[in-house]
Tab-separated table of C-alpha atoms in Angstrom:
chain	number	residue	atom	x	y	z
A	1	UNK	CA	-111.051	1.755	55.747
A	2	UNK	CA	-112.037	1.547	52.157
A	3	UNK	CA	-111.303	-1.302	50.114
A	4	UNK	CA	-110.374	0.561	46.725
A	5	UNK	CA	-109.288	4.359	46.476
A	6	UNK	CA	-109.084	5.304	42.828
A	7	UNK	CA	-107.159	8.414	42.394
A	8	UNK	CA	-107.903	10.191	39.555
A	9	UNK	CA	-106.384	13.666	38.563
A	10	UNK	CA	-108.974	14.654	35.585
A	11	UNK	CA	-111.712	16.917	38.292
A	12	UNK	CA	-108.714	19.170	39.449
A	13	UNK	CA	-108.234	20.616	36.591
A	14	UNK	CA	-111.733	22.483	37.136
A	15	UNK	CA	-111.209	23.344	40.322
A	16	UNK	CA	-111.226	26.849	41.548
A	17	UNK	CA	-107.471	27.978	41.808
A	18	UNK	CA	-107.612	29.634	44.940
A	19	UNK	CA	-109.054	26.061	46.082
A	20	UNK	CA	-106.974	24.072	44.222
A	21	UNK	CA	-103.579	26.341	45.136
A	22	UNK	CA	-104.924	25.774	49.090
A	23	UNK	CA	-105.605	22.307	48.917
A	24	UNK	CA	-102.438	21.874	47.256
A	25	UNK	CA	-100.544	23.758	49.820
A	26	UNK	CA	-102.329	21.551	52.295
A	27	UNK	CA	-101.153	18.114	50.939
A	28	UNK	CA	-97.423	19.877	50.701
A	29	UNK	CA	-97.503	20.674	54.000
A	30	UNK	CA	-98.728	16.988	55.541
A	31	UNK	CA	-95.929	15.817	53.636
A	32	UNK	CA	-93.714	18.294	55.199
A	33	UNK	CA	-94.539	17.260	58.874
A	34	UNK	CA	-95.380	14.012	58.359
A	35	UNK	CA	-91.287	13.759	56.859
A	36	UNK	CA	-90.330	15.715	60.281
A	37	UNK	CA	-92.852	14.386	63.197
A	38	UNK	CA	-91.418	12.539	65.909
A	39	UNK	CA	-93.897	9.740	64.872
A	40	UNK	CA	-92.196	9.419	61.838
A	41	UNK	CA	-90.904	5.969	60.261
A	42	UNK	CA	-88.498	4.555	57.401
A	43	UNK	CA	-92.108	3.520	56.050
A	44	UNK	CA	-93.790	6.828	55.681
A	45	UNK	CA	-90.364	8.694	55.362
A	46	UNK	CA	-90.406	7.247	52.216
A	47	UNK	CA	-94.033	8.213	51.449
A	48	UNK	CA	-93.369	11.875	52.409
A	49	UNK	CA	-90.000	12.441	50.633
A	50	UNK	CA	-91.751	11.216	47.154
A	51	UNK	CA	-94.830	13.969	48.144
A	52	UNK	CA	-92.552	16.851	49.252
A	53	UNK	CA	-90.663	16.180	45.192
A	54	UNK	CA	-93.666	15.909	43.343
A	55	UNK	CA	-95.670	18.502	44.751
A	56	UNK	CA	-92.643	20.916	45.002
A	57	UNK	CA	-92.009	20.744	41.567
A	58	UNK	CA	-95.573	20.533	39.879
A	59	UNK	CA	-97.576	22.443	42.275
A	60	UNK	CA	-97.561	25.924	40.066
A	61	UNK	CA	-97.603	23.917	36.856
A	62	UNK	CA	-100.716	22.432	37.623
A	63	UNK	CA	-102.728	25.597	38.994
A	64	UNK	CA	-101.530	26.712	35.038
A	65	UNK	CA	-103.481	23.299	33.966
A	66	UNK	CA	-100.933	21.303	32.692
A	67	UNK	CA	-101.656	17.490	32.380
A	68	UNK	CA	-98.455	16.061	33.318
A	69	UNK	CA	-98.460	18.396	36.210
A	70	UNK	CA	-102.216	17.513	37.408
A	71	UNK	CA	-100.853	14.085	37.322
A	72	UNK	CA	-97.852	14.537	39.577
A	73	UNK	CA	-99.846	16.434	42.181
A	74	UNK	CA	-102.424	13.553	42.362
A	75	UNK	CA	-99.851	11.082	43.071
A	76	UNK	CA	-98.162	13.525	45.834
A	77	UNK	CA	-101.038	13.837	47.668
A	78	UNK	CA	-101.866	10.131	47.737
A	79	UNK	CA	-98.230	9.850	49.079
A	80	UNK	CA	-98.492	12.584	51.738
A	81	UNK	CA	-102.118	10.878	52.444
A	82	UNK	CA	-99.788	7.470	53.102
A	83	UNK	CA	-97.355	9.213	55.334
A	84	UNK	CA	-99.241	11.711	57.602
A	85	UNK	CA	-102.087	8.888	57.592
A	86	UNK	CA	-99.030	7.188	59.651
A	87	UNK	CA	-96.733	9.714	60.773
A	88	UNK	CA	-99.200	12.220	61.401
A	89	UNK	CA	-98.576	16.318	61.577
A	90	UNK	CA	-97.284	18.710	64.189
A	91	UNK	CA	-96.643	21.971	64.655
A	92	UNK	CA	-97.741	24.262	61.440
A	93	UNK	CA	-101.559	21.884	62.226
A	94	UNK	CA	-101.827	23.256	65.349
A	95	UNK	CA	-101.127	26.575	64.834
A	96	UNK	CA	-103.510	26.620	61.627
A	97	UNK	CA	-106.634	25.524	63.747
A	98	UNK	CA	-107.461	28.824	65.387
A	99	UNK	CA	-106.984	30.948	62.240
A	100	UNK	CA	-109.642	28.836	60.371
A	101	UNK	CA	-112.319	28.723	63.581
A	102	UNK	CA	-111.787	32.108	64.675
A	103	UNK	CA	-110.849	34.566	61.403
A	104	UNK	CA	-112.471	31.433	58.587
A	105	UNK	CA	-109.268	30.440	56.798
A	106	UNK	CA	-109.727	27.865	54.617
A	107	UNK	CA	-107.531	24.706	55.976
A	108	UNK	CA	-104.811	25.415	53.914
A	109	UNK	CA	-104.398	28.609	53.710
A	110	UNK	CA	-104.193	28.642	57.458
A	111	UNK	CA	-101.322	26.431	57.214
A	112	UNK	CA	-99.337	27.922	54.937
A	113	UNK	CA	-99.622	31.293	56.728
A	114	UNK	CA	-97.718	29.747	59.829
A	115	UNK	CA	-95.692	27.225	57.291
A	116	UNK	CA	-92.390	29.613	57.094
A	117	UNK	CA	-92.096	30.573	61.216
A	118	UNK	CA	-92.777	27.093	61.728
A	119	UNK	CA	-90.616	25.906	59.955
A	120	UNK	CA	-87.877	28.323	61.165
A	121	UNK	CA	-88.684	27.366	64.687
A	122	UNK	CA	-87.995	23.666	63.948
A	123	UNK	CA	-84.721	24.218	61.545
A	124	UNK	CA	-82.096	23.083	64.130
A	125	UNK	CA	-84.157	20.408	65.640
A	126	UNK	CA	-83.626	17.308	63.227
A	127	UNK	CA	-81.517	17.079	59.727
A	128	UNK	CA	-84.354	16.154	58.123
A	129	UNK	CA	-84.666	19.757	57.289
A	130	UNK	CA	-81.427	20.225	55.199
A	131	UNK	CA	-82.832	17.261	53.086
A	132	UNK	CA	-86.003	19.386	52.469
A	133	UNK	CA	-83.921	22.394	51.809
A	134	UNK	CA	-82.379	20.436	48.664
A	135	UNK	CA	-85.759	19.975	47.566
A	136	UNK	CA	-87.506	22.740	48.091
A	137	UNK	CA	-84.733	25.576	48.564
A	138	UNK	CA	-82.713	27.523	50.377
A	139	UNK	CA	-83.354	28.987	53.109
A	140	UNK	CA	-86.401	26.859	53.130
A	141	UNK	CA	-88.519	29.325	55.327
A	142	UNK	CA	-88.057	31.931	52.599
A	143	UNK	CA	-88.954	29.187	50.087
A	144	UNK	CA	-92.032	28.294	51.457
A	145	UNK	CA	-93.026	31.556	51.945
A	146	UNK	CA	-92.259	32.405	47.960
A	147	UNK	CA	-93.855	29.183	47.248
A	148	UNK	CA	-97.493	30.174	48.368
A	149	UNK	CA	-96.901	33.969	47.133
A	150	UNK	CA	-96.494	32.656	43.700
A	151	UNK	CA	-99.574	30.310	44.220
A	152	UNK	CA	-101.818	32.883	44.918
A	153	UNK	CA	-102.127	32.462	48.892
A	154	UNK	CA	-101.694	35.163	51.493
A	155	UNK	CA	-98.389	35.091	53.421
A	156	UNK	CA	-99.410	37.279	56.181
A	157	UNK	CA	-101.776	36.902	59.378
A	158	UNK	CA	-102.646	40.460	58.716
A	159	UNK	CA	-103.749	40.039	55.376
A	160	UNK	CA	-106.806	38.186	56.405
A	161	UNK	CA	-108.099	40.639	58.947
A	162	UNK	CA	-105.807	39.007	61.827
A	163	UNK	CA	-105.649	41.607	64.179
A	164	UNK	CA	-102.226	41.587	65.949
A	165	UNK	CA	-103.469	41.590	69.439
A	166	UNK	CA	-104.864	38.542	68.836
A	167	UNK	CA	-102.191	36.570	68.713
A	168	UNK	CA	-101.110	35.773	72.480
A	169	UNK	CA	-104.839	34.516	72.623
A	170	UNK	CA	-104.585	32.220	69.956
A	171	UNK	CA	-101.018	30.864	71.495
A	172	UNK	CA	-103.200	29.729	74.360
A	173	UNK	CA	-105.641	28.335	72.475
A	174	UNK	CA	-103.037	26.496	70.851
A	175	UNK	CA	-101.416	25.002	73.708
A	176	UNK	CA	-103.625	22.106	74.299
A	177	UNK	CA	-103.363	20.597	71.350
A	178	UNK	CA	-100.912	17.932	72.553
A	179	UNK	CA	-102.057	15.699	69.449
A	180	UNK	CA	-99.564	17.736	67.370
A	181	UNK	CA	-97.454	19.378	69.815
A	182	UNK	CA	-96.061	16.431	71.020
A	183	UNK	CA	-95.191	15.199	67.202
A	184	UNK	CA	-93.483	18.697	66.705
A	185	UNK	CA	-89.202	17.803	66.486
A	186	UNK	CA	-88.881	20.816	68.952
A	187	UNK	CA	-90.701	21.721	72.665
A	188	UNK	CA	-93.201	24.002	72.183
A	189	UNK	CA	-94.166	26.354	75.297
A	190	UNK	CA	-96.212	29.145	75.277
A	191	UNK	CA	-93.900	31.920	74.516
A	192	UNK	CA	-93.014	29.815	71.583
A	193	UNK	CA	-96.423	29.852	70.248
A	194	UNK	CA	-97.355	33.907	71.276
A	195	UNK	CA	-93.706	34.769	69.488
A	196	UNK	CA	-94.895	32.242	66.020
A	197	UNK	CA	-97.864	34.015	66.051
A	198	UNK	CA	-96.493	37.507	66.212
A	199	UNK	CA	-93.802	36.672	63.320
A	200	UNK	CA	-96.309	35.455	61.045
A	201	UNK	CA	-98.539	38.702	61.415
């Protein structure tokens, strides 16, 4: 474990947006599960809430390069890094995996292609989700799925080359994965993951 992290916002405004607008979705997203994971704690509830605001609301600001923006998104990363470093992630992780071995998605994009079914999947499971829905909006599927179209991202499986046959293959590769699973506020089975799959396509 390092002794000093200094976190410094300055590089990312020379970043590449579609990297930046990933990467960004990325740290959004460990906040996200990190808030809802059944490893979760007071400790890095705390953490995650302060990521899910900052990011949420500085994200698209700072792809435009705006300082005070770039700022905010540094800070919400370190404080997703602080809760999913303790918390960890779940579902939307696992699912992500096989899109970026198998079809090359970058990490986040990946994630935020299975963010909104996720997400949808897990709504009833914990009331941790109506708290994200007052920051992030309502119906927060539809939200999240807004939230990467207006960054730039892909929202569809299909609009990487995803074929949809593929997808009850990549719900078994997925079902192993009991690191995240077993964080996820719902059961997962198999027919959970061929179905998330299918209505991300």
């Amino acid at each position: 474990i390092a002794a000093v992290a200094l976190v410094d916002p300055s590089p990312l405004a020379s970043v590449p947006r579609p990297v930046a607008a990933a990467c960004g979705m990325d740290a959004l997203i460990q906040a996200l599960e990190a808030y809802t994971s059944l490893k979760a704690s007071p400790w890095s509830d705390a953490h995650a809430l302060e990521s899910v605001r900052l990011l949420g609301a500085n994200l698209l600001k700072s792809l435009e390069g705006d300082e005070d923006a770039l700022d905010a998104v540094a800070l919400g990363s370190l404080h997703g890094g602080l809760a999913f470093g303790n918390a960890g992630t779940a579902l939307v992780h696992a699912l992500g995996y096989p899109l970026s071995v198998q079809y090359g998605a970058a990490h986040g994009v990946a994630n935020a292609l299975m963010l909104p079914e996720a997400v949808r999947f897990n709504l009833g499971s914990s009331s941790k989700f109506r708290v994200l829905e007052g920051l992030l909006g309502n119906p927060l599927p539809e939200a999240l799925r807004t939230l990467a179209a207006s960054l730039g991202l892909p929202t569809r499986l299909r609009d990487i080359g995803v074929p949809k046959e593929a997808c009850s293959g990549m719900a078994a590769v997925v079902l192993p994965d009991r690191r995240h699973l077993d964080a996820n506020p719902r059961p997962v089975a198999l027919s959970d993951l061929e179905r998330l799959f299918s209505a991300s396509w």
